[in-house]
Coordinates of C-alpha atoms (C1' of nucleotides) in Angstrom, one line a residue:
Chain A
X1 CA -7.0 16.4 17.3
X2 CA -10.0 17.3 15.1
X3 CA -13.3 15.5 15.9
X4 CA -15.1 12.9 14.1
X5 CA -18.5 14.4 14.1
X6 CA -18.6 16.1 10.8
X7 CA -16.2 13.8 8.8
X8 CA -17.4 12.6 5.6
X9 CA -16.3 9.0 6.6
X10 CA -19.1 9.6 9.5
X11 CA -21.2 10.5 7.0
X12 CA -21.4 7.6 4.5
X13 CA -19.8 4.8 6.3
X14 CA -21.3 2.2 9.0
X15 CA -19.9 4.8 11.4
X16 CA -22.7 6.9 10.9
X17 CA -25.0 4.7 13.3
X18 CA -22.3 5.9 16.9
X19 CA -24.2 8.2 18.9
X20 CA -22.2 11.7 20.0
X21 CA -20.6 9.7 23.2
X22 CA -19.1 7.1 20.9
X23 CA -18.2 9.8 18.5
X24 CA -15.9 11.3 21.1
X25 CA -14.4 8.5 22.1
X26 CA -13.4 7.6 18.7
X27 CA -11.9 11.0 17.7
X28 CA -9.8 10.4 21.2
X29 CA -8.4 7.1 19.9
X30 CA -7.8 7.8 16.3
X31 CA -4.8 8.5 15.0
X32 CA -4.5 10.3 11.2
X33 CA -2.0 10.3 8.5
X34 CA -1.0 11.5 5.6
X35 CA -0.5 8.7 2.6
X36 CA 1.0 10.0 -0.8
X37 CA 0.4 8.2 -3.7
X38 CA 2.1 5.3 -4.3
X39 CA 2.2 4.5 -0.8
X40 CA 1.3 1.5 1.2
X41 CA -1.2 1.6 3.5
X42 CA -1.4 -2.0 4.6
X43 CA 0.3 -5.0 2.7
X44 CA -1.2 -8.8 1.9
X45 CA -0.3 -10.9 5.1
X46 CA 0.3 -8.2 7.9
X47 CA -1.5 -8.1 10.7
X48 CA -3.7 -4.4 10.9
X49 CA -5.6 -4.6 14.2
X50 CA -8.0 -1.8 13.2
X51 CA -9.6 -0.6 10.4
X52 CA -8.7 2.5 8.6
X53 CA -11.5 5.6 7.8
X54 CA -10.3 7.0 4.1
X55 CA -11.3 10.6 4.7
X56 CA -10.2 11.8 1.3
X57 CA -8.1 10.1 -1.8
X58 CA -8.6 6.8 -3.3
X59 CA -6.5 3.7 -2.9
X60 CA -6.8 0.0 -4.7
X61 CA -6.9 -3.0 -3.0
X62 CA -4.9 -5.4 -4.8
X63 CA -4.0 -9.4 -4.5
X64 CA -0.8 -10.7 -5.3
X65 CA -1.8 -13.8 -7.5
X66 CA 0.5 -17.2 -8.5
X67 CA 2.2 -15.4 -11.7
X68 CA 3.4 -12.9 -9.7
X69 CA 1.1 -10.0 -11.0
X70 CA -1.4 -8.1 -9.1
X71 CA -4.5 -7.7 -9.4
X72 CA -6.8 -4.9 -8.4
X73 CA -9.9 -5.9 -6.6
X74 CA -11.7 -2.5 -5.6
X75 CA -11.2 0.9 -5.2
X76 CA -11.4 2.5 -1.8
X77 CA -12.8 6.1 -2.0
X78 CA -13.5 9.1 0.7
X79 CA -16.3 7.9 3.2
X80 CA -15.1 4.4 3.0
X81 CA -13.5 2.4 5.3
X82 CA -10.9 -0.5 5.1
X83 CA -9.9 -3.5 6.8
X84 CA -13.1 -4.0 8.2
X85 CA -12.9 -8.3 7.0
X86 CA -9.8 -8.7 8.4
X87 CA -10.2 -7.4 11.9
X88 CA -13.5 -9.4 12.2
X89 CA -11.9 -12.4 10.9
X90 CA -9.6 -12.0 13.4
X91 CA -6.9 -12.9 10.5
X92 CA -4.1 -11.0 8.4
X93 CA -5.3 -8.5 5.5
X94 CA -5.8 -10.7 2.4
X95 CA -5.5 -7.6 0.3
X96 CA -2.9 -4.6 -0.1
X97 CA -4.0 -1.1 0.1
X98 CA -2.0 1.1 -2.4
X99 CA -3.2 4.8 -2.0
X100 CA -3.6 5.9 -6.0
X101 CA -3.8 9.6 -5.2
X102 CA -2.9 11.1 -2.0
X103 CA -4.9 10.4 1.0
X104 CA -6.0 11.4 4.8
X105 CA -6.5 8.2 6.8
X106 CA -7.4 8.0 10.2
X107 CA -6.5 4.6 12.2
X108 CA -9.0 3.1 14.7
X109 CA -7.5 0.4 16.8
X110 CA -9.8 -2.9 17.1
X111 CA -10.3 -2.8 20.4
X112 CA -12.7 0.8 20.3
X113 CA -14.8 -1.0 17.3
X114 CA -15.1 -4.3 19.1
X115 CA -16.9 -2.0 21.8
X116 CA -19.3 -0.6 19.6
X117 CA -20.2 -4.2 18.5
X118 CA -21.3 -5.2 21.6
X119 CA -23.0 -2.1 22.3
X120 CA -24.7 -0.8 19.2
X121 CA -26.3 -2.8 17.5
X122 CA -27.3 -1.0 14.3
X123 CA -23.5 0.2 13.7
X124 CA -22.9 -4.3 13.6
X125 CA -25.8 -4.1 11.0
X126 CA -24.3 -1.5 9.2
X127 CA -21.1 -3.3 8.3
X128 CA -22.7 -6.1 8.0
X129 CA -24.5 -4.5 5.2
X130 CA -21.2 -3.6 3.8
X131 CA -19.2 -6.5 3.5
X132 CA -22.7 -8.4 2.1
X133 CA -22.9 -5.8 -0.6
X134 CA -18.8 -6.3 -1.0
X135 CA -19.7 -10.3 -1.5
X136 CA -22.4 -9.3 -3.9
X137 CA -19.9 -7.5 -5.9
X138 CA -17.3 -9.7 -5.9
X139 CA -19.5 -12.4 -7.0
X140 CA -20.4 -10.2 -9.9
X141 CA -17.2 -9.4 -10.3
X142 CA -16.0 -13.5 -10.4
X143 CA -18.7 -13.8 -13.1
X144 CA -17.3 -11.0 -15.1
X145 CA -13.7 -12.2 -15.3
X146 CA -15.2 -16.0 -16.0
X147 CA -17.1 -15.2 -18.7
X148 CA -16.7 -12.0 -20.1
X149 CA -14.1 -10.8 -22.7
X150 CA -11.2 -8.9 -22.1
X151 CA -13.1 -6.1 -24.3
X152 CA -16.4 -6.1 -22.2
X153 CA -14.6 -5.8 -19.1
X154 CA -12.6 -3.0 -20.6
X155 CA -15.9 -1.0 -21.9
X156 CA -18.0 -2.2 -18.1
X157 CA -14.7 -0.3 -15.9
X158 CA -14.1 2.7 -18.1
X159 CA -18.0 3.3 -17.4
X160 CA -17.5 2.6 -13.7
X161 CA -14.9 4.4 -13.4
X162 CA -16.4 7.6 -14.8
X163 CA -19.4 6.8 -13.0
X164 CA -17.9 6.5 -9.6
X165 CA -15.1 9.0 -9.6
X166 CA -16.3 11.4 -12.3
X167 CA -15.0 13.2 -15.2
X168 CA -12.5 16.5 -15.0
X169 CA -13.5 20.1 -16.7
X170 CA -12.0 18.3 -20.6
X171 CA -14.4 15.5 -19.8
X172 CA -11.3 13.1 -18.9
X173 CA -12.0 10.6 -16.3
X174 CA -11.0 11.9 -12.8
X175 CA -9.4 9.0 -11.8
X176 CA -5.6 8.5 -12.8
X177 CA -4.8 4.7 -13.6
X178 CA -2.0 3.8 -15.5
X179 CA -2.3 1.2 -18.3
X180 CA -0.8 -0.9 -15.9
X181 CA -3.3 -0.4 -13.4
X182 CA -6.4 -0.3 -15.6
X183 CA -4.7 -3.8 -17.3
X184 CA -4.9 -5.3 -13.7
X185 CA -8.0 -4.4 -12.8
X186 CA -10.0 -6.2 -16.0
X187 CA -7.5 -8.9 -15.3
X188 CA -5.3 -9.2 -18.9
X189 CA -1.8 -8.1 -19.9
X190 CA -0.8 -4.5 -20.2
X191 CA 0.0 -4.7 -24.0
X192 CA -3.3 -6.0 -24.5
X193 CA -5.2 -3.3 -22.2
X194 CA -3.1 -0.7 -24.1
X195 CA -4.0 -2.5 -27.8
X196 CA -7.7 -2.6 -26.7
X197 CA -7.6 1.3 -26.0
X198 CA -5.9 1.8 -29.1
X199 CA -8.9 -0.1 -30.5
X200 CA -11.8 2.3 -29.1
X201 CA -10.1 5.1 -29.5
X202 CA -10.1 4.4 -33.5
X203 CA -14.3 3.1 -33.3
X204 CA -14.1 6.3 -31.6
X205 CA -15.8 5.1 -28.1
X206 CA -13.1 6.8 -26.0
X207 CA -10.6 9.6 -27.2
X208 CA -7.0 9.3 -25.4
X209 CA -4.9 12.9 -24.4
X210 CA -1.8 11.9 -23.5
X211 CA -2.7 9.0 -20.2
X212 CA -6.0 10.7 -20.0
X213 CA -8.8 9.1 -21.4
X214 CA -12.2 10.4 -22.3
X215 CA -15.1 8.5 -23.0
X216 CA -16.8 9.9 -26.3
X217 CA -19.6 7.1 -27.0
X218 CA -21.5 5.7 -23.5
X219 CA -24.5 4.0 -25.0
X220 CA -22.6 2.4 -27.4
X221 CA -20.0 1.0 -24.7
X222 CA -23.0 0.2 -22.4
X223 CA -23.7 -1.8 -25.2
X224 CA -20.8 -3.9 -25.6
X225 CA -19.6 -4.4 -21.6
Chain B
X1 CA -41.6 -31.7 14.0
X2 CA -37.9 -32.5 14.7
X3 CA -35.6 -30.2 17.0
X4 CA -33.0 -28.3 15.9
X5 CA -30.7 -29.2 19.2
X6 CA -29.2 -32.5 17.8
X7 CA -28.8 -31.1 14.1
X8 CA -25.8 -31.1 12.2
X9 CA -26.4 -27.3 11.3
X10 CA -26.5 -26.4 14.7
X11 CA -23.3 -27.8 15.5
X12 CA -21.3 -26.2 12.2
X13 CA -23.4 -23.1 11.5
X14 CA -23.6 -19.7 13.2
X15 CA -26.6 -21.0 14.4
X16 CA -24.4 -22.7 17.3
X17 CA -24.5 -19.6 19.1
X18 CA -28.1 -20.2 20.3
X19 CA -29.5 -21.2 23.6
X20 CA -31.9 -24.0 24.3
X21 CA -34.7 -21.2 24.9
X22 CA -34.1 -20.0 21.3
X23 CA -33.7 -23.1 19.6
X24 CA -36.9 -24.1 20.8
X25 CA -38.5 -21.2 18.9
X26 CA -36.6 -22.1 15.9
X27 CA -37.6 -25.6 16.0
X28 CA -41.5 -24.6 16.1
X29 CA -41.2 -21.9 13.4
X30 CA -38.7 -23.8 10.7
X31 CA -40.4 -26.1 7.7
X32 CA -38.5 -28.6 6.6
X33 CA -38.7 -29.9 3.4
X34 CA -37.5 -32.3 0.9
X35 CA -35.2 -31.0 -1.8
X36 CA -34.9 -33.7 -5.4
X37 CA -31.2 -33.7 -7.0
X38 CA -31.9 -31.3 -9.7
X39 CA -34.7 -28.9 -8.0
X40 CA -34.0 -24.9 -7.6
X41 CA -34.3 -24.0 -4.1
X42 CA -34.5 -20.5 -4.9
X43 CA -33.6 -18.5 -8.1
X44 CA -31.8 -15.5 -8.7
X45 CA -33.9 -12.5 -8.1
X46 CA -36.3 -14.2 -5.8
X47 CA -37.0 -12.7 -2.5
X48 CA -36.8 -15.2 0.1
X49 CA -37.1 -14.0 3.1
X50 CA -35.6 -15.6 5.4
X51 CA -32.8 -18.5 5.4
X52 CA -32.3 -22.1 4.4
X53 CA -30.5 -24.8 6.6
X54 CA -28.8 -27.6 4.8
X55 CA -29.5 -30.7 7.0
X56 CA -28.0 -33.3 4.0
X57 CA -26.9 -33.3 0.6
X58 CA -25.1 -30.3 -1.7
X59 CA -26.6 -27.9 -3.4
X60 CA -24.4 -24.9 -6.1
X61 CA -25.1 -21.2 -6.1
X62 CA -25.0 -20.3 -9.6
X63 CA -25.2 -16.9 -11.3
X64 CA -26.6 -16.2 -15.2
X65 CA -24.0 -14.2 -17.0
X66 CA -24.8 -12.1 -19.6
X67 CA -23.9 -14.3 -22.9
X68 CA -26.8 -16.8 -20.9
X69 CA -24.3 -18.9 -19.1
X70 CA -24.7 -19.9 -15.5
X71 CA -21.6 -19.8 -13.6
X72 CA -21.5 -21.8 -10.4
X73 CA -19.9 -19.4 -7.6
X74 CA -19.8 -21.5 -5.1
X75 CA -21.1 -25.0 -3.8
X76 CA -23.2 -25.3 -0.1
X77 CA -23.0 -28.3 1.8
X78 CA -25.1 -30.4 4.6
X79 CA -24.1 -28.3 7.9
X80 CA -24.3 -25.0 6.0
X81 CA -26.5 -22.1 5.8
X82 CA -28.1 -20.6 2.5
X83 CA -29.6 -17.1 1.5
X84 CA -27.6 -15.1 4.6
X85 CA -26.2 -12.8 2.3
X86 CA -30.1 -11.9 0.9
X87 CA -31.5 -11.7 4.3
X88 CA -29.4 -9.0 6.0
X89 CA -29.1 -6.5 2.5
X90 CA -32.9 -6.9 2.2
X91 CA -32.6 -7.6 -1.4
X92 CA -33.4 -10.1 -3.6
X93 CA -31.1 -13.0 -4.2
X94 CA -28.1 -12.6 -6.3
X95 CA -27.7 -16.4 -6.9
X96 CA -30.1 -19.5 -7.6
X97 CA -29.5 -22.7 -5.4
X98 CA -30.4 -25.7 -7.1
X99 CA -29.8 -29.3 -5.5
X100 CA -26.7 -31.3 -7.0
X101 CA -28.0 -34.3 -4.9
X102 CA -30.9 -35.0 -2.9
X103 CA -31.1 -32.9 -0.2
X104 CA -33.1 -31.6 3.4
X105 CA -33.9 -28.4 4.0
X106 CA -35.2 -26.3 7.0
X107 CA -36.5 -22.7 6.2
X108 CA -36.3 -20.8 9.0
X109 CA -38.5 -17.3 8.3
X110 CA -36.3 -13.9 8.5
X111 CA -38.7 -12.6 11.7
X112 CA -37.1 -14.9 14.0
X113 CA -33.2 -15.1 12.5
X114 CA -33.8 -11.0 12.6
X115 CA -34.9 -11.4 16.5
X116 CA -31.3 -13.4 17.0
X117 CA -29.6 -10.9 15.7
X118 CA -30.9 -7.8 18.4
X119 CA -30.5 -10.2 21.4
X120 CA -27.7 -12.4 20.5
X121 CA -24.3 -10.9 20.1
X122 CA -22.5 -14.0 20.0
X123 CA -25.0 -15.3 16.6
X124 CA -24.0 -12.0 15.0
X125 CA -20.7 -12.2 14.8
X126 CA -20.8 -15.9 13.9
X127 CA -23.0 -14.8 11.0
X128 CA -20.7 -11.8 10.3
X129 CA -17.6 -14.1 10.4
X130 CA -19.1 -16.4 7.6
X131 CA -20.2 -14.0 4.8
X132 CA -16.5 -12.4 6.0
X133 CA -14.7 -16.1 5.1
X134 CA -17.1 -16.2 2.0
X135 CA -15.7 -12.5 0.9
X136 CA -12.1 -13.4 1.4
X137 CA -13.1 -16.8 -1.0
X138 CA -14.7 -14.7 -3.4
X139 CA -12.1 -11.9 -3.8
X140 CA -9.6 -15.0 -4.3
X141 CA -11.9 -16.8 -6.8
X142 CA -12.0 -13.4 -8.8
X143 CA -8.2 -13.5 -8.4
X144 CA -8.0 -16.8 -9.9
X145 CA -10.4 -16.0 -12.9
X146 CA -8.8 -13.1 -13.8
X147 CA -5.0 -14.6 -13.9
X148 CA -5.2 -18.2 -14.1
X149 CA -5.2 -20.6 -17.2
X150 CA -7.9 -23.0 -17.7
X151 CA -5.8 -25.7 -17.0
X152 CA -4.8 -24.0 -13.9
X153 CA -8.2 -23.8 -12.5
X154 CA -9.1 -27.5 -13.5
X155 CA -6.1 -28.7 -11.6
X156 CA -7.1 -26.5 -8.6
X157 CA -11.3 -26.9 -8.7
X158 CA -10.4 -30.4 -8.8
X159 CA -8.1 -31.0 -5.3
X160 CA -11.0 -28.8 -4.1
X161 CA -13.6 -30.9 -5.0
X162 CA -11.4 -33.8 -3.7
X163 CA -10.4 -32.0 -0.6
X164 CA -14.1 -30.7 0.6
X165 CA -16.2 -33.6 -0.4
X166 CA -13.9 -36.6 -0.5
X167 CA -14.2 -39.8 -2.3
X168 CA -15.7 -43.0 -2.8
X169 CA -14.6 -46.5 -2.0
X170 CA -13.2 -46.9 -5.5
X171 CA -11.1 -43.0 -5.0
X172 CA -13.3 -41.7 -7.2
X173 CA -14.6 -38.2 -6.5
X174 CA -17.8 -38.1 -4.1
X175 CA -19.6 -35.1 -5.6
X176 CA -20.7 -36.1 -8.6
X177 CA -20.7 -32.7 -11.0
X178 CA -21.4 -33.3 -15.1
X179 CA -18.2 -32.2 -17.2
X180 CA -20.7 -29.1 -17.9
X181 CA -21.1 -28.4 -14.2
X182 CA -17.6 -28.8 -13.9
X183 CA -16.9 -26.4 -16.6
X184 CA -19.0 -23.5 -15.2
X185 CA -17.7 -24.0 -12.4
X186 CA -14.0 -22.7 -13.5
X187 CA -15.5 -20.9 -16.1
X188 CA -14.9 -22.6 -19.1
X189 CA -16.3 -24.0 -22.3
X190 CA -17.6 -27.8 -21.8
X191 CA -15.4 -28.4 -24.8
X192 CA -12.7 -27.4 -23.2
X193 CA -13.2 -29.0 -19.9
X194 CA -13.7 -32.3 -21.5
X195 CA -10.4 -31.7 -23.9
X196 CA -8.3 -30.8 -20.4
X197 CA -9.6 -33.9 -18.5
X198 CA -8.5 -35.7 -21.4
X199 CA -5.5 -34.4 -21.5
X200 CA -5.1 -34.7 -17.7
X201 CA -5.9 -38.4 -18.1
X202 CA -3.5 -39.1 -20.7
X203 CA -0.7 -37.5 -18.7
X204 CA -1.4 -39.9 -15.5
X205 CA -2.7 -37.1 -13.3
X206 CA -6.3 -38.6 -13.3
X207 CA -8.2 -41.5 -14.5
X208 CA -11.3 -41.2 -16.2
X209 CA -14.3 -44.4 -15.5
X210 CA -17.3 -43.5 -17.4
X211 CA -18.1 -39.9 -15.7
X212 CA -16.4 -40.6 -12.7
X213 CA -12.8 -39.2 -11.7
X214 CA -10.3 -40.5 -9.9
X215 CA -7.4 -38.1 -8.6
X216 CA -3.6 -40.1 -9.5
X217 CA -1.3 -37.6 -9.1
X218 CA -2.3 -35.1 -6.4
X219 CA 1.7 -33.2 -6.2
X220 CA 1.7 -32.7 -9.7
X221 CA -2.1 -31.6 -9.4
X222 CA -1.3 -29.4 -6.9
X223 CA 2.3 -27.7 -8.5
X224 CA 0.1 -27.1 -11.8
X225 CA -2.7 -25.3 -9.9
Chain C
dG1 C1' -35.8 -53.9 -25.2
dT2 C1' -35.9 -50.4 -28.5
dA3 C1' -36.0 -45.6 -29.5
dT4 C1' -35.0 -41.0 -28.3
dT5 C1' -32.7 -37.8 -25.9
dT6 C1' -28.8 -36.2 -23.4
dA7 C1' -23.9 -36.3 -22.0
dT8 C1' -19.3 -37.2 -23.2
dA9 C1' -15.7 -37.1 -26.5
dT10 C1' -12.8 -35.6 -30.3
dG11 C1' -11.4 -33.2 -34.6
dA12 C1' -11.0 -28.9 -37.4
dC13 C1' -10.8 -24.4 -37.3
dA14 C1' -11.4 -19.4 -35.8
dT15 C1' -10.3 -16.0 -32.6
dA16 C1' -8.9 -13.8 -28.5
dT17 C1' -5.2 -13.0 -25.8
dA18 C1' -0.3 -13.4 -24.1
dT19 C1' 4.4 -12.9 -25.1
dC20 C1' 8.4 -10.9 -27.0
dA21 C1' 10.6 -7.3 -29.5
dT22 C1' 11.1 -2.6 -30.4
dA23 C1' 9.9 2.2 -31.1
dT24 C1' 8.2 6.3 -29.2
dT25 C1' 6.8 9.3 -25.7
dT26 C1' 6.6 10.9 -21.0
dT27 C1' 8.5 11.4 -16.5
dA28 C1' 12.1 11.5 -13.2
dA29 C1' 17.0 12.1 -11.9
dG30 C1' 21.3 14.3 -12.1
Chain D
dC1 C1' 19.0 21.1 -19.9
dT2 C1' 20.5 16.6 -20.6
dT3 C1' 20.3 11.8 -19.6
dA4 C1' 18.3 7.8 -17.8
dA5 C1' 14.4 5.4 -16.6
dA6 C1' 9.7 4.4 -16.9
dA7 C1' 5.2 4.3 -19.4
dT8 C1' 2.8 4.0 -23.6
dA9 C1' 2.3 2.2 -28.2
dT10 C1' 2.5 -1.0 -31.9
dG11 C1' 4.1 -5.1 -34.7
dA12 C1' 4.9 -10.0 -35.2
dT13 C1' 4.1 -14.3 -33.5
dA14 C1' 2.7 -18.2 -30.4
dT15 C1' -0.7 -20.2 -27.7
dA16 C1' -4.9 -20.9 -25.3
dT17 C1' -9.4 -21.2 -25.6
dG18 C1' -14.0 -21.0 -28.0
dT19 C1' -17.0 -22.6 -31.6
dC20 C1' -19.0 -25.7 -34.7
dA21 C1' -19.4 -30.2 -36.5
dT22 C1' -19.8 -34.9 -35.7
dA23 C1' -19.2 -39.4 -33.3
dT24 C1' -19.9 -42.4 -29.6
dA25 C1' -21.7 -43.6 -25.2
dA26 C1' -24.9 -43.3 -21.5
dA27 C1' -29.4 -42.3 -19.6
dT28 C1' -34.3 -41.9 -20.1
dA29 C1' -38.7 -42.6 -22.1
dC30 C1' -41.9 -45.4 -24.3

DNA sequence: GTATTTATATGACATATATCATATTTTAAG
DNA sequence: CTTAAAATATGATATATGTCATATAAATAC
């Protein structure tokens, strides 16, 4: 069982407040596992008990809304962790975690992070942090889909994306959505997601290879998100 | 200077966690204060510094988009508490409040809330609990923007309105939101809002008197939302 | 009480976006 | 390698929604 001390979750999550004592017991109550892509991680309505440390891969969290489509809330990357609303809710997962590339997970059960509430009080602030900089976002993020275009949106999460994930050696963004994906994430209809490409790829703001999209103009889609 | 034991904050708000030691300390360090329907309580981008507790009336959190519309994210009522989110991210406010009807206010200063937070472990997780409930309402309301119709979101806002705030005497809706309130609020044009309560009226799902509305048909409401 | 401003209402029209159909390309299966 | 399935692409069209104009009603100021 490999210890938790030098793991990049450790290093950029709330986790990185436990001391070396808490640090052992964790890596003694872990569990990891592989998750290839496509897979479910945890689905809308079960009950998870834990949270989950994403120690490499990406996944989406996604909500299953009235018309039957999902929607993609936020990408999960290495560092992160997941779950954490639901286990202090003390309720089921409101979203579904879909891995989009393949991932290493570890699973802590909720009874070894309850501990370190009650005993460490910086590793409570920590998450607190988090999840008040989630609600920040997903403010935004309300905002956005209320009164923004399907266009802007398009423009603002092809510059996240490259901004958060990063571009490959041909300048393509690293991260692999489909149009499917990308369609559910600014929250319109595939066709239109795929026209709109279409779009910037003739006013030359993006250049598509294949799936693989490159993003050729950034201050003038800065402009227009 | 009034104590905190008896108020109705106490009894709904994280703050319920405290002892009678602490909410002495509270009750000497709060300022209360008056807020007129109509006056900002604090404005996006403001640093605050501590947190607000609604003794009476209703206040909405609203957020400037880019095209220069506000959007109302969410509404705050007496028993609630305002300007957590702020307080533990150490940042400035990402929405204004600004008082829908008269209201009273206590300002408590962030020194002492941050004192509760080291000794209390109880008013932690009450406070953690919250902003979680207000994350799992955001990532739905983003949901909703993103997928639902207009006439979707009027149907739905509407029950809520009906369902949080209740009614009057004559079943017309308690809060009392303009048709431009009401529009920002499920992020639409006022045009449009008006044109929809029109319509809605017309079909027998509501009844229009002056600016007030009266809820007729809350199943069919409730299957169009 | 009258005038002025503001909110509500409605029509006409423009535009963004969804939907349905179908072609083409890519990926997966046998 | 060949075939079937899935993803991407594009056209045609319908529909929802925004915008601008204008009318009426209500609230506020004087």
């Amino acid at each position: 069982m490999s210890k938790c001390e030098q793991c990049i979750v450790r290093e950029f999550s709330s986790l990185k407040a436990l001391n070396k004592e808490e640090l052992v017991k964790l890596a003694e109550c872990k569990t990891s596992r592989l998750v290839k892509k496509g897979e479910v991680i945890f689905e809308e309505g079960e009950n998870v008990n834990g949270i989950f440390c994403v120690k490499d891969g990406v996944c989406k969290l996604t909500k299953l809304s009235q018309n039957g489509k999902d929607h993609i809330v936020k990408l999960v990357t290495k560092g992160e962790l997941l779950g954490q609303r639901s286990m202090i809710s003390e309720e089921p997962v409101n979203l579904s975690a879909v891995a989009l590339e393949d991932m290493q997970v570890c699973f802590i059960p909720k009874s070894e992070i309850m501990g370190f509430f009650d005993k460490n009080n910086q590793f409570s602030m920590n998450v607190m942090r988090t999840i008040c900089g989630d609600l920040k976002e997903a403010d935004s993020q309300m905002v956005n889909m209320a009164q923004k275009t399907v266009k802007e949106r398009l423009a603002e999460t092809l510059l996240y994306l490259q901004d958060t994930f990063g571009k490959n050696e041909d300048d393509s963004l690293k991260i692999q959505l489909s149009r499917d994906e990308l369609a559910s994430m600014i929250g319109t209809a595939t066709e239109s997601c795929i026209r709109l490409l279409s779009d910037f790829n003739k006013l030359g703001l993006i250049e598509l290879k294949g799936k693989k999209i490159i993003l050729k103009d950034i201050p003038k889609l800065k402009k227009m998100s």
